[in-house]
Amino acid sequence: QVQLVESGGGLVQAGGSLRLSCAASGRTFSGYVMGWFRQAPGKEREFVAYISWSVVRIAYADSVKGRFTISRDNAKNTVYLQMNSLKPEDTAVYYCASTDASQGWFLLQARAYAYWGQGTQVTVSS
């Protein structure tokens, strides 16, 4: 059984930082792309970032580019999202996800990902 477990969410003031982690278990994720998505109340789930197994391919949503950094430790089956200069509009439930898809445009869409974590709440106060 595949499990993705996020951690690291919380309440932070605007301008602050948080580091999210996502630990994968239950199978090998060799070759898999890992992604982060977020969903704010009343809004659709939106792409945040993804990273390929080899770390060669990384992409970010325009809204987080320059502030967020995605990374992964394949030996630990863990992916991270370092979030700096947080804004109130970053408030959402953040989900990690995994896929064996490879097309760049497809990886920006939630439907490309087969495995999902339960989510971790990030709240940024103004």
mmCIF file of C-alpha atoms in Angstrom:
data_model
loop_
_atom_site.group_PDB
_atom_site.id
_atom_site.type_symbol
_atom_site.label_atom_id
_atom_site.label_comp_id
_atom_site.label_asym_id
_atom_site.label_seq_id
_atom_site.Cartn_x
_atom_site.Cartn_y
_atom_site.Cartn_z
ATOM 1 C CA GLN A 1 0.000 0.000 0.000
ATOM 2 C CA VAL A 2 1.405 3.348 -1.063
ATOM 3 C CA GLN A 3 1.533 6.061 1.555
ATOM 4 C CA LEU A 4 2.533 9.698 1.254
ATOM 5 C CA VAL A 5 2.632 11.542 4.567
ATOM 6 C CA GLU A 6 3.103 15.298 4.701
ATOM 7 C CA SER A 7 4.358 17.226 7.706
ATOM 8 C CA GLY A 8 5.659 20.665 8.578
ATOM 9 C CA GLY A 9 2.576 22.790 8.117
ATOM 10 C CA GLY A 10 1.470 25.386 10.637
ATOM 11 C CA LEU A 11 0.715 29.006 11.341
ATOM 12 C CA VAL A 12 3.262 31.638 10.357
ATOM 13 C CA GLN A 13 3.269 35.393 9.929
ATOM 14 C CA ALA A 14 3.586 36.974 6.516
ATOM 15 C CA GLY A 15 7.226 37.066 5.475
ATOM 16 C CA GLY A 16 8.036 33.949 7.442
ATOM 17 C CA SER A 17 9.167 30.513 6.325
ATOM 18 C CA LEU A 18 8.056 26.915 6.594
ATOM 19 C CA ARG A 19 9.520 23.657 5.345
ATOM 20 C CA LEU A 20 7.136 20.916 4.321
ATOM 21 C CA SER A 21 8.199 17.283 4.106
ATOM 22 C CA CYS A 22 6.553 14.348 2.377
ATOM 23 C CA ALA A 23 7.672 10.844 3.249
ATOM 24 C CA ALA A 24 6.784 8.074 0.824
ATOM 25 C CA SER A 25 6.481 4.407 1.738
ATOM 26 C CA GLY A 26 4.980 1.183 0.503
ATOM 27 C CA ARG A 27 6.806 0.933 -2.797
ATOM 28 C CA THR A 28 9.852 2.158 -4.558
ATOM 29 C CA PHE A 29 9.446 5.551 -6.183
ATOM 30 C CA SER A 30 12.407 5.129 -8.445
ATOM 31 C CA GLY A 31 11.802 7.182 -11.561
ATOM 32 C CA TYR A 32 8.710 8.856 -10.148
ATOM 33 C CA VAL A 33 8.046 12.579 -10.281
ATOM 34 C CA MET A 34 7.023 14.122 -6.960
ATOM 35 C CA GLY A 35 4.801 17.172 -6.875
ATOM 36 C CA TRP A 36 3.261 19.646 -4.479
ATOM 37 C CA PHE A 37 -0.231 21.048 -4.903
ATOM 38 C CA ARG A 38 -2.353 23.280 -2.700
ATOM 39 C CA GLN A 39 -6.019 23.955 -2.204
ATOM 40 C CA ALA A 40 -7.480 27.014 -0.536
ATOM 41 C CA PRO A 41 -11.072 27.075 0.748
ATOM 42 C CA GLY A 42 -13.536 27.423 -2.109
ATOM 43 C CA LYS A 43 -10.837 27.068 -4.750
ATOM 44 C CA GLU A 44 -9.614 24.290 -6.987
ATOM 45 C CA ARG A 45 -6.465 22.371 -6.225
ATOM 46 C CA GLU A 46 -3.568 24.111 -7.924
ATOM 47 C CA PHE A 47 -0.065 23.129 -8.940
ATOM 48 C CA VAL A 48 2.817 24.441 -6.838
ATOM 49 C CA ALA A 49 5.955 22.573 -7.930
ATOM 50 C CA TYR A 50 7.304 19.249 -9.181
ATOM 51 C CA ILE A 51 10.676 17.561 -9.251
ATOM 52 C CA SER A 52 11.838 14.602 -11.292
ATOM 53 C CA TRP A 53 13.606 11.560 -9.855
ATOM 54 C CA SER A 54 16.935 12.726 -11.235
ATOM 55 C CA VAL A 55 16.319 16.310 -10.038
ATOM 56 C CA VAL A 56 17.050 17.442 -13.594
ATOM 57 C CA ARG A 57 13.504 18.631 -14.188
ATOM 58 C CA ILE A 58 11.985 21.102 -11.740
ATOM 59 C CA ALA A 59 9.054 23.419 -12.295
ATOM 60 C CA TYR A 60 7.227 25.996 -10.212
ATOM 61 C CA ALA A 61 3.968 27.866 -10.441
ATOM 62 C CA ASP A 62 4.551 31.519 -11.278
ATOM 63 C CA SER A 63 2.953 32.509 -7.987
ATOM 64 C CA VAL A 64 5.683 30.807 -5.940
ATOM 65 C CA LYS A 65 8.715 31.131 -8.221
ATOM 66 C CA GLY A 66 11.625 32.691 -6.400
ATOM 67 C CA ARG A 67 10.087 32.054 -2.973
ATOM 68 C CA PHE A 68 9.601 28.270 -2.832
ATOM 69 C CA THR A 69 12.200 25.567 -3.416
ATOM 70 C CA ILE A 70 11.414 21.900 -4.032
ATOM 71 C CA SER A 71 13.993 19.219 -3.331
ATOM 72 C CA ARG A 72 14.137 15.487 -2.717
ATOM 73 C CA ASP A 73 16.241 12.892 -0.949
ATOM 74 C CA ASN A 74 15.781 9.653 -2.874
ATOM 75 C CA ALA A 75 17.632 7.602 -0.270
ATOM 76 C CA LYS A 76 14.968 8.651 2.235
ATOM 77 C CA ASN A 77 12.049 8.597 -0.236
ATOM 78 C CA THR A 78 11.279 12.126 0.904
ATOM 79 C CA VAL A 79 10.457 15.343 -0.927
ATOM 80 C CA TYR A 80 10.628 18.802 0.605
ATOM 81 C CA LEU A 81 9.117 22.197 -0.058
ATOM 82 C CA GLN A 82 10.977 25.133 1.441
ATOM 83 C CA MET A 83 8.635 28.114 1.533
ATOM 84 C CA ASN A 84 10.094 31.563 2.157
ATOM 85 C CA SER A 85 8.589 35.056 2.099
ATOM 86 C CA LEU A 86 5.177 33.583 2.754
ATOM 87 C CA LYS A 87 2.103 35.633 1.922
ATOM 88 C CA PRO A 88 -1.468 35.369 3.212
ATOM 89 C CA GLU A 89 -2.505 34.133 -0.235
ATOM 90 C CA ASP A 90 -0.280 31.081 0.291
ATOM 91 C CA THR A 91 -2.751 29.882 2.929
ATOM 92 C CA ALA A 92 -4.038 26.465 1.857
ATOM 93 C CA VAL A 93 -3.868 22.754 2.475
ATOM 94 C CA TYR A 94 -0.697 21.515 0.820
ATOM 95 C CA TYR A 95 -0.612 18.054 -0.723
ATOM 96 C CA CYS A 96 2.264 16.014 -2.047
ATOM 97 C CA ALA A 97 1.689 13.631 -4.900
ATOM 98 C CA SER A 98 3.555 11.142 -7.040
ATOM 99 C CA THR A 99 3.350 10.054 -10.660
ATOM 100 C CA ASP A 100 5.186 8.030 -13.286
ATOM 101 C CA ALA A 101 4.040 10.446 -15.986
ATOM 102 C CA SER A 102 6.732 12.397 -17.774
ATOM 103 C CA GLN A 103 5.167 14.979 -20.067
ATOM 104 C CA GLY A 104 5.969 18.424 -18.741
ATOM 105 C CA TRP A 105 2.604 20.028 -19.459
ATOM 106 C CA PHE A 106 0.744 17.069 -17.962
ATOM 107 C CA LEU A 107 2.725 17.242 -14.725
ATOM 108 C CA LEU A 108 1.173 20.635 -14.005
ATOM 109 C CA GLN A 109 -2.217 18.984 -13.626
ATOM 110 C CA ALA A 110 -3.524 17.171 -10.553
ATOM 111 C CA ARG A 111 -5.009 14.399 -12.697
ATOM 112 C CA ALA A 112 -1.503 13.325 -13.708
ATOM 113 C CA TYR A 113 -0.759 12.110 -10.184
ATOM 114 C CA ALA A 114 -1.840 8.684 -8.972
ATOM 115 C CA TYR A 115 -0.776 8.877 -5.339
ATOM 116 C CA TRP A 116 -1.652 11.605 -2.848
ATOM 117 C CA GLY A 117 -0.963 12.453 0.760
ATOM 118 C CA GLN A 118 -3.600 13.569 3.231
ATOM 119 C CA GLY A 119 -2.452 17.192 3.190
ATOM 120 C CA THR A 120 -0.999 19.606 5.721
ATOM 121 C CA GLN A 121 -2.477 22.995 6.586
ATOM 122 C CA VAL A 122 -0.420 26.126 6.018
ATOM 123 C CA THR A 123 -1.858 29.356 7.379
ATOM 124 C CA VAL A 124 -0.144 32.692 6.803
ATOM 125 C CA SER A 125 -1.380 35.596 8.896
ATOM 126 C CA SER A 126 -1.082 39.201 7.766
#
